[in-house]
Amino acid sequence: MTNVPVHLDDYLVQNDAYASRSFPFDEWEWLRANDPVHWTDAAGVEKFWAITRHRHITEISARPDVFSSEKGNILLFPEGQEDGNDDPDNAFNQMRVIIMMDPPDHREFRKVASGFFTPRGITRLDEIVTETARLTMDRLAEHGDQPVDFVEMVAQRHPLRVLCTILGVPEEEEDHLLQLTSQLFAFDDPDVGRPGEDREAASAALAMEFFTMFNTIIEDRRANPRDDLATLLATATLENGEPMGLIETLGYYLIVFNAGHDTTRHSISGAMGAFLDFPDEFARLKADRSLMKTAVEEVVRYTAPVNYMKRTALSDYELGGVTIAEGDRLCMFYGAANRDEEVFDDPNRFDVGRNPNRHLGFGWAEHYCLGAHLAKASIAALLEQMVDRIDSIEPAGERDFVAASFVHGFKHLPVKVNWA
Ligand code: HEM
Protein backbone atom coordinates (compact mmCIF):
# COMPACT_ATOMS: atom_id res chain seq x y z
CA MET A 1 0.00 0.00 0.00
CA THR A 2 1.41 3.41 -0.92
CA ASN A 3 1.18 6.23 1.62
CA VAL A 4 -2.29 7.34 2.57
CA PRO A 5 -3.02 10.70 0.83
CA VAL A 6 -3.05 13.70 3.14
CA HIS A 7 -6.44 14.93 4.38
CA LEU A 8 -8.01 11.91 2.70
CA ASP A 9 -11.19 11.75 4.79
CA ASP A 10 -11.85 15.47 4.85
CA TYR A 11 -11.33 15.79 1.10
CA LEU A 12 -13.94 13.10 0.48
CA VAL A 13 -16.87 15.03 1.91
CA GLN A 14 -16.17 18.46 3.26
CA ASN A 15 -17.95 21.21 1.38
CA ASP A 16 -15.08 23.69 1.58
CA ALA A 17 -12.68 21.10 0.16
CA TYR A 18 -15.01 20.72 -2.83
CA ALA A 19 -15.10 24.52 -3.23
CA SER A 20 -11.32 24.77 -3.37
CA ARG A 21 -10.32 21.56 -5.20
CA SER A 22 -13.53 20.00 -6.58
CA PHE A 23 -13.89 16.19 -6.83
CA PRO A 24 -11.16 14.18 -5.05
CA PHE A 25 -10.10 12.19 -8.14
CA ASP A 26 -6.60 11.33 -6.86
CA GLU A 27 -7.93 10.22 -3.48
CA TRP A 28 -10.58 8.07 -5.17
CA GLU A 29 -7.94 6.45 -7.37
CA TRP A 30 -5.89 5.63 -4.28
CA LEU A 31 -8.93 4.23 -2.49
CA ARG A 32 -9.99 2.04 -5.42
CA ALA A 33 -6.51 0.54 -5.47
CA ASN A 34 -5.86 0.30 -1.73
CA ASP A 35 -8.99 0.54 0.37
CA PRO A 36 -12.18 0.42 -1.72
CA VAL A 37 -14.41 0.01 1.35
CA HIS A 38 -12.88 2.71 3.50
CA TRP A 39 -13.94 3.77 7.01
CA THR A 40 -14.10 7.56 6.87
CA ASP A 41 -13.74 9.87 9.83
CA ALA A 42 -13.97 13.44 8.51
CA ALA A 43 -14.17 16.39 10.89
CA GLY A 44 -17.72 17.49 11.63
CA VAL A 45 -19.46 14.76 9.62
CA GLU A 46 -20.98 11.45 10.73
CA LYS A 47 -18.68 8.46 10.13
CA PHE A 48 -19.28 6.22 7.13
CA TRP A 49 -17.83 3.67 4.72
CA ALA A 50 -16.62 5.30 1.48
CA ILE A 51 -17.37 3.04 -1.50
CA THR A 52 -15.34 3.76 -4.62
CA ARG A 53 -15.45 0.61 -6.80
CA HIS A 54 -18.08 0.17 -9.53
CA ARG A 55 -18.88 -3.43 -8.58
CA HIS A 56 -19.47 -2.58 -4.91
CA ILE A 57 -21.85 0.26 -5.80
CA THR A 58 -23.95 -1.96 -8.05
CA GLU A 59 -23.98 -4.63 -5.31
CA ILE A 60 -25.22 -2.18 -2.67
CA SER A 61 -27.77 -0.53 -4.98
CA ALA A 62 -29.31 -3.87 -5.89
CA ARG A 63 -29.97 -4.75 -2.21
CA PRO A 64 -32.45 -2.19 -0.81
CA ASP A 65 -33.49 -4.95 1.62
CA VAL A 66 -30.06 -4.58 3.29
CA PHE A 67 -29.04 -1.01 2.41
CA SER A 68 -31.79 1.42 3.27
CA SER A 69 -32.44 4.86 1.79
CA GLU A 70 -35.22 5.42 4.31
CA LYS A 71 -33.65 4.65 7.65
CA GLY A 72 -30.82 7.15 7.78
CA ASN A 73 -31.58 9.46 4.83
CA ILE A 74 -29.44 9.72 1.69
CA LEU A 75 -27.40 12.75 2.75
CA LEU A 76 -24.59 12.73 5.27
CA PHE A 77 -25.52 14.46 8.52
CA PRO A 78 -23.32 16.70 10.61
CA GLU A 79 -21.60 14.83 13.44
CA GLY A 80 -23.89 14.57 16.46
CA GLN A 81 -27.07 14.83 14.35
CA GLU A 82 -26.89 11.28 12.99
CA ASP A 83 -30.56 10.71 13.58
CA GLY A 84 -31.51 13.83 11.71
CA ASN A 85 -33.67 16.32 13.50
CA ASP A 86 -37.28 16.04 14.44
CA ASP A 87 -38.22 19.72 14.54
CA PRO A 88 -41.98 19.57 13.83
CA ASP A 89 -41.92 23.13 12.44
CA ASN A 90 -39.63 22.08 9.61
CA ALA A 91 -41.83 20.88 6.76
CA PHE A 92 -38.87 18.94 5.26
CA ASN A 93 -39.12 16.63 8.27
CA GLN A 94 -42.73 15.77 7.51
CA MET A 95 -42.03 15.10 3.88
CA ARG A 96 -41.94 11.70 2.25
CA VAL A 97 -40.04 11.56 -1.03
CA ILE A 98 -39.40 8.48 -3.15
CA ILE A 99 -35.63 8.87 -3.05
CA MET A 100 -35.84 8.31 0.72
CA MET A 101 -38.25 5.36 0.68
CA ASP A 102 -37.57 1.62 0.69
CA PRO A 103 -39.67 -1.07 -0.97
CA PRO A 104 -42.57 -1.78 -0.91
CA ASP A 105 -43.60 1.89 -0.45
CA HIS A 106 -40.88 3.03 -2.82
CA ARG A 107 -42.25 0.95 -5.70
CA GLU A 108 -45.82 2.11 -5.15
CA PHE A 109 -44.94 5.80 -5.03
CA ARG A 110 -42.42 5.58 -7.89
CA LYS A 111 -45.16 4.16 -10.11
CA VAL A 112 -47.21 7.35 -9.69
CA ALA A 113 -44.89 9.31 -11.97
CA SER A 114 -42.72 6.69 -13.66
CA GLY A 115 -45.01 6.47 -16.73
CA PHE A 116 -44.61 10.19 -17.29
CA PHE A 117 -40.83 9.95 -17.38
CA THR A 118 -40.62 7.22 -20.04
CA PRO A 119 -39.56 8.26 -23.54
CA ARG A 120 -43.20 8.09 -24.67
CA GLY A 121 -44.62 9.64 -21.51
CA ILE A 122 -43.30 13.15 -21.83
CA THR A 123 -45.49 14.50 -24.56
CA ARG A 124 -43.96 17.42 -26.37
CA LEU A 125 -40.62 16.66 -24.69
CA ASP A 126 -38.59 17.15 -27.85
CA GLU A 127 -40.41 20.38 -28.55
CA ILE A 128 -39.85 21.66 -24.97
CA VAL A 129 -36.14 20.85 -24.76
CA THR A 130 -35.33 21.97 -28.32
CA GLU A 131 -37.16 25.26 -27.99
CA THR A 132 -35.63 25.96 -24.58
CA ALA A 133 -32.12 25.12 -25.79
CA ARG A 134 -32.58 27.38 -28.82
CA LEU A 135 -33.78 30.34 -26.74
CA THR A 136 -30.95 29.82 -24.23
CA MET A 137 -28.38 29.88 -27.03
CA ASP A 138 -30.07 32.92 -28.62
CA ARG A 139 -29.53 34.79 -25.37
CA LEU A 140 -25.91 33.66 -25.22
CA ALA A 141 -25.38 34.76 -28.83
CA GLU A 142 -26.45 38.30 -27.91
CA HIS A 143 -23.13 38.58 -26.05
CA GLY A 144 -21.15 37.84 -29.22
CA ASP A 145 -17.53 37.07 -28.46
CA GLN A 146 -17.55 38.84 -25.06
CA PRO A 147 -16.50 36.63 -22.14
CA VAL A 148 -19.56 35.17 -20.38
CA ASP A 149 -20.18 32.93 -17.41
CA PHE A 150 -21.46 29.74 -19.02
CA VAL A 151 -23.04 28.56 -15.75
CA GLU A 152 -25.13 31.66 -15.30
CA MET A 153 -26.02 32.20 -18.95
CA VAL A 154 -26.64 28.65 -20.09
CA ALA A 155 -26.13 25.73 -17.72
CA GLN A 156 -28.51 26.84 -15.00
CA ARG A 157 -31.08 28.47 -17.29
CA HIS A 158 -31.78 25.60 -19.65
CA PRO A 159 -32.85 22.94 -17.08
CA LEU A 160 -34.66 25.58 -15.04
CA ARG A 161 -36.97 26.44 -17.93
CA VAL A 162 -37.49 22.80 -18.92
CA LEU A 163 -38.45 21.78 -15.36
CA CYS A 164 -40.61 24.83 -14.79
CA THR A 165 -42.46 24.03 -18.01
CA ILE A 166 -43.30 20.45 -17.03
CA LEU A 167 -44.07 21.39 -13.42
CA GLY A 168 -46.22 24.37 -14.35
CA VAL A 169 -44.11 27.04 -12.60
CA PRO A 170 -44.75 30.45 -14.22
CA GLU A 171 -41.74 32.10 -15.87
CA GLU A 172 -41.82 35.04 -13.43
CA GLU A 173 -41.24 32.64 -10.50
CA GLU A 174 -38.14 31.06 -12.09
CA ASP A 175 -35.55 33.25 -10.39
CA HIS A 176 -37.16 32.77 -7.00
CA LEU A 177 -37.13 29.00 -7.46
CA LEU A 178 -33.51 29.09 -8.59
CA GLN A 179 -32.55 30.98 -5.47
CA LEU A 180 -34.40 28.53 -3.19
CA THR A 181 -32.83 25.46 -4.73
CA SER A 182 -29.33 26.94 -4.60
CA GLN A 183 -29.80 27.70 -0.92
CA LEU A 184 -31.02 24.20 -0.23
CA PHE A 185 -28.14 22.40 -1.95
CA ALA A 186 -25.26 24.79 -1.39
CA PHE A 187 -26.14 26.03 2.07
CA ASP A 188 -22.49 26.65 3.01
CA ASP A 189 -21.58 28.46 -0.19
CA PRO A 190 -20.90 32.15 0.57
CA ASP A 191 -22.34 33.35 -2.76
CA VAL A 192 -25.49 31.31 -3.23
CA GLY A 193 -26.11 29.68 0.16
CA ARG A 194 -26.76 31.00 3.66
CA PRO A 195 -23.56 30.16 5.58
CA GLY A 196 -23.45 31.29 9.18
CA GLU A 197 -27.23 31.21 9.53
CA ASP A 198 -28.98 28.78 11.79
CA ARG A 199 -29.34 25.76 9.49
CA GLU A 200 -32.55 24.55 11.12
CA ALA A 201 -34.37 27.86 10.99
CA ALA A 202 -33.25 28.57 7.43
CA SER A 203 -34.26 25.11 6.28
CA ALA A 204 -37.74 25.45 7.84
CA ALA A 205 -38.19 28.82 6.11
CA LEU A 206 -37.04 27.40 2.76
CA ALA A 207 -39.44 24.48 3.08
CA MET A 208 -42.33 26.89 3.65
CA GLU A 209 -41.42 28.92 0.57
CA PHE A 210 -41.20 25.84 -1.65
CA PHE A 211 -44.48 24.50 -0.37
CA THR A 212 -46.37 27.75 -0.80
CA MET A 213 -45.23 27.97 -4.42
CA PHE A 214 -46.00 24.34 -5.28
CA ASN A 215 -49.30 24.27 -3.40
CA THR A 216 -50.64 27.12 -5.53
CA ILE A 217 -49.88 25.06 -8.65
CA ILE A 218 -51.42 21.91 -7.17
CA GLU A 219 -54.65 23.72 -6.40
CA ASP A 220 -54.73 25.24 -9.86
CA ARG A 221 -54.21 21.87 -11.60
CA ARG A 222 -56.91 20.21 -9.50
CA ALA A 223 -59.33 22.89 -10.68
CA ASN A 224 -57.98 23.16 -14.26
CA PRO A 225 -56.30 19.89 -15.32
CA ARG A 226 -53.86 20.01 -18.26
CA ASP A 227 -51.58 17.57 -20.08
CA ASP A 228 -48.53 18.01 -17.84
CA LEU A 229 -46.63 16.46 -14.93
CA ALA A 230 -48.08 19.07 -12.57
CA THR A 231 -51.59 17.75 -13.25
CA LEU A 232 -50.49 14.12 -13.01
CA LEU A 233 -49.01 14.72 -9.56
CA ALA A 234 -51.86 16.92 -8.34
CA THR A 235 -54.49 14.32 -9.25
CA ALA A 236 -52.54 11.07 -8.64
CA THR A 237 -54.15 8.11 -6.92
CA LEU A 238 -52.37 5.23 -5.23
CA GLU A 239 -52.91 1.50 -5.77
CA ASN A 240 -55.69 1.44 -3.15
CA GLY A 241 -57.58 4.08 -5.14
CA GLU A 242 -56.99 6.79 -2.55
CA PRO A 243 -55.61 10.15 -3.71
CA MET A 244 -51.91 10.69 -2.97
CA GLY A 245 -51.61 12.71 0.27
CA LEU A 246 -50.60 16.39 0.23
CA ILE A 247 -47.26 15.67 1.96
CA GLU A 248 -46.36 13.10 -0.68
CA THR A 249 -47.58 15.33 -3.52
CA LEU A 250 -45.52 18.27 -2.32
CA GLY A 251 -42.60 15.93 -1.75
CA TYR A 252 -42.84 14.80 -5.37
CA TYR A 253 -42.70 18.36 -6.66
CA LEU A 254 -39.73 19.08 -4.49
CA ILE A 255 -37.80 15.97 -5.46
CA VAL A 256 -38.48 16.36 -9.19
CA PHE A 257 -37.39 19.96 -9.19
CA ASN A 258 -34.43 19.59 -6.87
CA ALA A 259 -33.22 16.26 -8.22
CA GLY A 260 -33.55 17.60 -11.75
CA HIS A 261 -32.13 21.10 -11.64
CA ASP A 262 -28.68 21.24 -10.09
CA THR A 263 -27.81 17.84 -11.51
CA THR A 264 -28.57 18.77 -15.12
CA ARG A 265 -27.00 22.19 -14.68
CA HIS A 266 -23.72 20.71 -13.42
CA SER A 267 -23.67 18.14 -16.20
CA ILE A 268 -24.09 20.88 -18.82
CA SER A 269 -21.40 23.15 -17.37
CA GLY A 270 -19.26 20.03 -16.83
CA ALA A 271 -19.67 19.22 -20.52
CA MET A 272 -18.42 22.69 -21.41
CA GLY A 273 -15.48 22.25 -19.00
CA ALA A 274 -14.66 18.92 -20.62
CA PHE A 275 -14.78 20.45 -24.10
CA LEU A 276 -12.38 23.18 -22.96
CA ASP A 277 -10.00 20.53 -21.64
CA PHE A 278 -10.45 18.22 -24.66
CA PRO A 279 -11.09 20.61 -27.59
CA ASP A 280 -10.60 17.83 -30.15
CA GLU A 281 -13.69 16.12 -28.75
CA PHE A 282 -15.82 19.18 -29.54
CA ALA A 283 -14.48 19.21 -33.09
CA ARG A 284 -15.10 15.45 -33.32
CA LEU A 285 -18.75 15.82 -32.27
CA LYS A 286 -19.23 18.72 -34.69
CA ALA A 287 -17.88 16.58 -37.51
CA ASP A 288 -19.93 13.48 -36.62
CA ARG A 289 -23.40 14.03 -35.15
CA SER A 290 -23.99 10.29 -34.98
CA LEU A 291 -21.87 10.44 -31.81
CA MET A 292 -24.52 12.52 -29.97
CA LYS A 293 -25.94 9.58 -28.03
CA THR A 294 -22.59 8.32 -26.77
CA ALA A 295 -21.48 11.92 -26.12
CA VAL A 296 -24.44 12.51 -23.78
CA GLU A 297 -23.69 9.31 -21.81
CA GLU A 298 -20.04 10.34 -21.61
CA VAL A 299 -21.00 13.76 -20.26
CA VAL A 300 -22.90 12.07 -17.41
CA ARG A 301 -20.08 9.58 -16.74
CA TYR A 302 -17.37 12.20 -16.79
CA THR A 303 -19.18 14.88 -14.77
CA ALA A 304 -21.17 12.67 -12.29
CA PRO A 305 -22.82 15.67 -10.62
CA VAL A 306 -24.58 13.52 -8.01
CA ASN A 307 -21.43 12.88 -6.05
CA TYR A 308 -22.75 10.39 -3.57
CA MET A 309 -25.83 8.72 -2.13
CA LYS A 310 -25.86 7.39 1.40
CA ARG A 311 -27.33 4.11 2.62
CA THR A 312 -27.74 2.64 6.12
CA ALA A 313 -27.14 -1.09 6.68
CA LEU A 314 -30.20 -2.88 8.06
CA SER A 315 -28.15 -5.97 8.95
CA ASP A 316 -24.52 -7.07 9.03
CA TYR A 317 -23.12 -7.59 5.52
CA GLU A 318 -19.83 -8.71 4.01
CA LEU A 319 -18.72 -6.29 1.26
CA GLY A 320 -15.39 -6.78 -0.51
CA GLY A 321 -14.02 -8.69 2.48
CA VAL A 322 -15.05 -5.99 4.97
CA THR A 323 -17.79 -6.51 7.55
CA ILE A 324 -20.37 -3.73 7.48
CA ALA A 325 -22.28 -3.71 10.77
CA GLU A 326 -26.00 -3.12 11.11
CA GLY A 327 -26.60 0.64 11.45
CA ASP A 328 -23.39 1.63 9.62
CA ARG A 329 -23.62 4.35 6.99
CA LEU A 330 -22.16 3.90 3.49
CA CYS A 331 -21.57 6.52 0.79
CA MET A 332 -21.44 5.42 -2.81
CA PHE A 333 -19.22 7.84 -4.76
CA TYR A 334 -20.53 7.69 -8.32
CA GLY A 335 -17.70 9.73 -9.81
CA ALA A 336 -15.20 7.28 -8.32
CA ALA A 337 -17.05 4.31 -9.85
CA ASN A 338 -17.24 6.15 -13.18
CA ARG A 339 -13.44 6.22 -13.35
CA ASP A 340 -12.96 2.64 -12.19
CA GLU A 341 -10.08 1.12 -14.20
CA GLU A 342 -11.75 -2.32 -13.89
CA VAL A 343 -14.63 -1.08 -16.06
CA PHE A 344 -13.41 1.85 -18.20
CA ASP A 345 -10.42 2.10 -20.51
CA ASP A 346 -8.43 5.28 -20.00
CA PRO A 347 -11.07 6.48 -17.47
CA ASN A 348 -9.77 10.03 -17.07
CA ARG A 349 -10.16 10.72 -20.76
CA PHE A 350 -13.33 12.47 -22.00
CA ASP A 351 -14.28 10.45 -25.09
CA VAL A 352 -17.52 11.39 -26.89
CA GLY A 353 -17.53 8.05 -28.71
CA ARG A 354 -17.05 5.87 -25.58
CA ASN A 355 -18.88 2.59 -26.07
CA PRO A 356 -19.64 0.55 -23.99
CA ASN A 357 -20.16 3.01 -21.17
CA ARG A 358 -21.65 1.33 -18.11
CA HIS A 359 -21.44 4.48 -15.98
CA LEU A 360 -23.31 4.89 -12.69
CA GLY A 361 -24.00 8.62 -13.03
CA PHE A 362 -27.75 7.94 -12.76
CA GLY A 363 -27.33 5.40 -9.97
CA TRP A 364 -28.36 1.78 -10.34
CA ALA A 365 -31.29 -0.60 -9.77
CA GLU A 366 -34.04 0.31 -7.25
CA HIS A 367 -33.55 4.09 -7.22
CA TYR A 368 -32.17 4.48 -10.77
CA CYS A 369 -32.76 8.10 -11.74
CA LEU A 370 -36.38 8.66 -12.68
CA GLY A 371 -35.43 11.68 -14.77
CA ALA A 372 -32.59 10.05 -16.73
CA HIS A 373 -34.44 10.24 -20.05
CA LEU A 374 -35.43 13.87 -19.51
CA ALA A 375 -31.89 14.77 -18.39
CA LYS A 376 -30.35 13.12 -21.45
CA ALA A 377 -32.83 14.82 -23.80
CA SER A 378 -32.08 18.21 -22.19
CA ILE A 379 -28.31 17.72 -22.48
CA ALA A 380 -28.61 16.47 -26.07
CA ALA A 381 -30.77 19.44 -27.13
CA LEU A 382 -28.17 21.85 -25.81
CA LEU A 383 -25.22 20.01 -27.31
CA GLU A 384 -27.04 20.03 -30.67
CA GLN A 385 -27.33 23.80 -30.46
CA MET A 386 -23.69 24.14 -29.44
CA VAL A 387 -22.28 22.06 -32.25
CA ASP A 388 -24.62 23.73 -34.77
CA ARG A 389 -23.86 27.29 -33.80
CA ILE A 390 -20.45 27.38 -32.15
CA ASP A 391 -17.17 27.04 -33.99
CA SER A 392 -14.91 26.78 -30.96
CA ILE A 393 -14.73 27.77 -27.29
CA GLU A 394 -11.93 29.29 -25.25
CA PRO A 395 -11.48 29.69 -21.51
CA ALA A 396 -11.94 33.33 -20.43
CA GLY A 397 -10.88 33.33 -16.77
CA GLU A 398 -10.69 31.25 -13.62
CA ARG A 399 -13.32 28.56 -13.07
CA ASP A 400 -14.54 27.86 -9.57
CA PHE A 401 -16.73 25.29 -7.87
CA VAL A 402 -19.75 25.24 -5.55
CA ALA A 403 -19.08 24.53 -1.88
CA ALA A 404 -21.20 21.39 -1.90
CA SER A 405 -20.14 17.74 -1.79
CA PHE A 406 -23.55 16.16 -2.41
CA VAL A 407 -24.40 17.59 -5.84
CA HIS A 408 -21.30 19.22 -7.20
CA GLY A 409 -19.97 21.13 -10.19
CA PHE A 410 -18.86 24.53 -11.46
CA LYS A 411 -20.06 27.69 -9.78
CA HIS A 412 -18.60 29.92 -12.52
CA LEU A 413 -17.14 28.94 -15.86
CA PRO A 414 -16.01 31.97 -17.88
CA VAL A 415 -15.80 31.26 -21.60
CA LYS A 416 -15.37 33.09 -24.87
CA VAL A 417 -17.45 31.68 -27.70
CA ASN A 418 -16.32 31.82 -31.32
CA TRP A 419 -19.57 31.58 -33.27
CA ALA A 420 -19.75 29.54 -36.47
C1 HEM B 1 -27.63 14.73 -15.30
C2 HEM B 1 -28.67 14.84 -14.53
C3 HEM B 1 -29.02 13.87 -13.43
C4 HEM B 1 -28.21 13.06 -12.70
C5 HEM B 1 -26.69 12.89 -12.80
C6 HEM B 1 -29.06 12.33 -11.76
C7 HEM B 1 -28.61 11.37 -10.87
C8 HEM B 1 -29.41 10.60 -10.05
C9 HEM B 1 -28.96 9.54 -9.21
C10 HEM B 1 -27.50 9.12 -9.03
C11 HEM B 1 -30.04 9.00 -8.59
C12 HEM B 1 -30.02 7.75 -7.70
C13 HEM B 1 -30.40 8.01 -6.26
C14 HEM B 1 -30.19 6.80 -5.36
O1 HEM B 1 -29.77 5.73 -5.80
O2 HEM B 1 -30.46 6.95 -4.18
C15 HEM B 1 -31.20 9.75 -9.04
C16 HEM B 1 -32.50 9.54 -8.63
C17 HEM B 1 -33.56 10.35 -8.98
N1 HEM B 1 -33.55 11.34 -9.93
FE1 HEM B 1 -31.97 11.95 -11.01
N2 HEM B 1 -30.35 12.75 -11.94
C18 HEM B 1 -30.37 13.68 -12.95
C19 HEM B 1 -31.49 14.33 -13.45
C20 HEM B 1 -32.76 14.18 -12.99
C21 HEM B 1 -33.92 14.86 -13.51
C22 HEM B 1 -33.92 15.83 -14.69
C23 HEM B 1 -34.98 14.47 -12.73
C24 HEM B 1 -36.43 14.85 -12.80
C25 HEM B 1 -36.95 15.70 -13.59
C26 HEM B 1 -34.48 13.54 -11.75
C27 HEM B 1 -35.25 12.92 -10.79
C28 HEM B 1 -34.83 11.89 -9.99
C29 HEM B 1 -35.68 11.22 -9.03
C30 HEM B 1 -37.16 11.52 -8.78
C31 HEM B 1 -34.89 10.25 -8.40
C32 HEM B 1 -35.32 9.26 -7.32
C33 HEM B 1 -35.69 7.94 -7.94
C34 HEM B 1 -36.09 6.91 -6.92
O3 HEM B 1 -35.86 7.09 -5.73
O4 HEM B 1 -36.65 5.90 -7.35
N3 HEM B 1 -33.13 13.37 -11.94
N4 HEM B 1 -30.80 10.71 -9.95
Coordinates of N, CA and C and ligand atoms in Angstrom, one line a residue, residues 69 74 98-99 106 110 117 163 166 255-256 259-260 263-264 267 300 305-306 309 311 332 334 360-364 366-372 374-375 379, ligand 1:
S69 N -32.5 3.4 2.1 CA -32.4 4.9 1.8 C -33.3 5.6 2.8
I74 N -30.4 10.0 2.8 CA -29.4 9.7 1.7 C -28.3 10.7 1.7
I98 N -39.7 9.9 -2.7 CA -39.4 8.5 -3.1 C -37.9 8.1 -3.0
I99 N -37.1 9.2 -3.1 CA -35.6 8.9 -3.1 C -35.2 8.4 -1.6
H106 N -41.6 2.4 -1.7 CA -40.9 3.0 -2.8 C -41.5 2.7 -4.2
R110 N -43.2 5.3 -6.7 CA -42.4 5.6 -7.9 C -43.3 5.4 -9.1
F117 N -42.2 9.7 -17.1 CA -40.8 9.9 -17.4 C -40.3 9.0 -18.5
L163 N -37.7 22.3 -16.5 CA -38.4 21.8 -15.4 C -39.6 22.6 -15.0
I166 N -42.5 21.7 -17.3 CA -43.3 20.5 -17.0 C -44.0 20.5 -15.7
I255 N -38.9 16.9 -5.0 CA -37.8 16.0 -5.5 C -37.6 16.1 -7.0
V256 N -38.7 16.2 -7.7 CA -38.5 16.4 -9.2 C -37.7 17.6 -9.5
A259 N -34.1 17.3 -7.7 CA -33.2 16.3 -8.2 C -32.9 16.6 -9.7
G260 N -33.7 17.4 -10.3 CA -33.5 17.6 -11.7 C -32.7 18.8 -12.1
T263 N -28.5 19.0 -10.9 CA -27.8 17.8 -11.5 C -27.6 18.1 -13.0
T264 N -28.7 18.5 -13.7 CA -28.6 18.8 -15.1 C -27.7 20.0 -15.4
S267 N -24.1 19.0 -15.1 CA -23.7 18.1 -16.2 C -23.4 19.0 -17.5
V300 N -22.4 12.5 -18.7 CA -22.9 12.1 -17.4 C -21.8 11.2 -16.7
P305 N -22.5 14.6 -11.6 CA -22.8 15.7 -10.6 C -23.4 15.2 -9.3
V306 N -24.2 14.1 -9.3 CA -24.6 13.5 -8.0 C -23.4 12.8 -7.5
M309 N -24.6 9.0 -2.8 CA -25.8 8.7 -2.1 C -25.5 7.9 -0.9
R311 N -26.4 5.2 2.2 CA -27.3 4.1 2.6 C -27.0 3.8 4.1
M332 N -21.9 5.9 -1.5 CA -21.4 5.4 -2.8 C -21.0 6.6 -3.6
Y334 N -20.3 8.1 -6.9 CA -20.5 7.7 -8.3 C -19.4 8.1 -9.2
L360 N -22.3 4.9 -13.8 CA -23.3 4.9 -12.7 C -23.8 6.3 -12.3
G361 N -23.6 7.2 -13.3 CA -24.0 8.6 -13.0 C -25.5 8.8 -12.6
F362 N -26.3 7.9 -13.1 CA -27.7 7.9 -12.8 C -28.1 6.9 -11.7
G363 N -27.1 6.4 -11.0 CA -27.3 5.4 -10.0 C -27.6 4.0 -10.6
W364 N -28.2 3.2 -9.9 CA -28.4 1.8 -10.3 C -29.5 1.1 -9.6
E366 N -32.8 -0.2 -7.9 CA -34.0 0.3 -7.2 C -34.3 1.8 -7.4
H367 N -33.3 2.6 -7.2 CA -33.5 4.1 -7.2 C -33.0 4.7 -8.5
Y368 N -32.7 3.9 -9.5 CA -32.2 4.5 -10.8 C -32.9 5.8 -11.1
C369 N -32.2 6.8 -11.5 CA -32.8 8.1 -11.7 C -34.1 8.1 -12.6
L370 N -35.1 8.6 -12.0 CA -36.4 8.7 -12.7 C -36.3 9.6 -13.9
G371 N -35.5 10.6 -13.7 CA -35.4 11.7 -14.8 C -34.3 11.5 -15.8
A372 N -33.8 10.3 -15.9 CA -32.6 10.1 -16.7 C -32.9 10.4 -18.2
L374 N -35.3 12.4 -19.4 CA -35.4 13.9 -19.5 C -34.1 14.6 -19.5
A375 N -33.2 14.1 -18.5 CA -31.9 14.8 -18.4 C -31.1 14.6 -19.7
I379 N -29.7 17.6 -22.2 CA -28.3 17.7 -22.5 C -28.1 17.6 -24.0
Ligands
HEM1 C1 -27.6 14.7 -15.3 C2 -28.7 14.8 -14.5 C3 -29.0 13.9 -13.4 C4 -28.2 13.1 -12.7 C5 -26.7 12.9 -12.8 C6 -29.1 12.3 -11.8 C7 -28.6 11.4 -10.9 C8 -29.4 10.6 -10.1 C9 -29.0 9.5 -9.2 C10 -27.5 9.1 -9.0 C11 -30.0 9.0 -8.6 C12 -30.0 7.8 -7.7 C13 -30.4 8.0 -6.3 C14 -30.2 6.8 -5.4 O1 -29.8 5.7 -5.8 O2 -30.5 7.0 -4.2 C15 -31.2 9.7 -9.0 C16 -32.5 9.5 -8.6 C17 -33.6 10.3 -9.0 N1 -33.6 11.3 -9.9 FE1 -32.0 12.0 -11.0 N2 -30.4 12.8 -11.9 C18 -30.4 13.7 -12.9 C19 -31.5 14.3 -13.5 C20 -32.8 14.2 -13.0 C21 -33.9 14.9 -13.5 C22 -33.9 15.8 -14.7 C23 -35.0 14.5 -12.7 C24 -36.4 14.9 -12.8 C25 -36.9 15.7 -13.6 C26 -34.5 13.5 -11.8 C27 -35.3 12.9 -10.8 C28 -34.8 11.9 -10.0 C29 -35.7 11.2 -9.0 C30 -37.2 11.5 -8.8 C31 -34.9 10.2 -8.4 C32 -35.3 9.3 -7.3 C33 -35.7 7.9 -7.9 C34 -36.1 6.9 -6.9 O3 -35.9 7.1 -5.7 O4 -36.6 5.9 -7.4 N3 -33.1 13.4 -11.9 N4 -30.8 10.7 -10.0

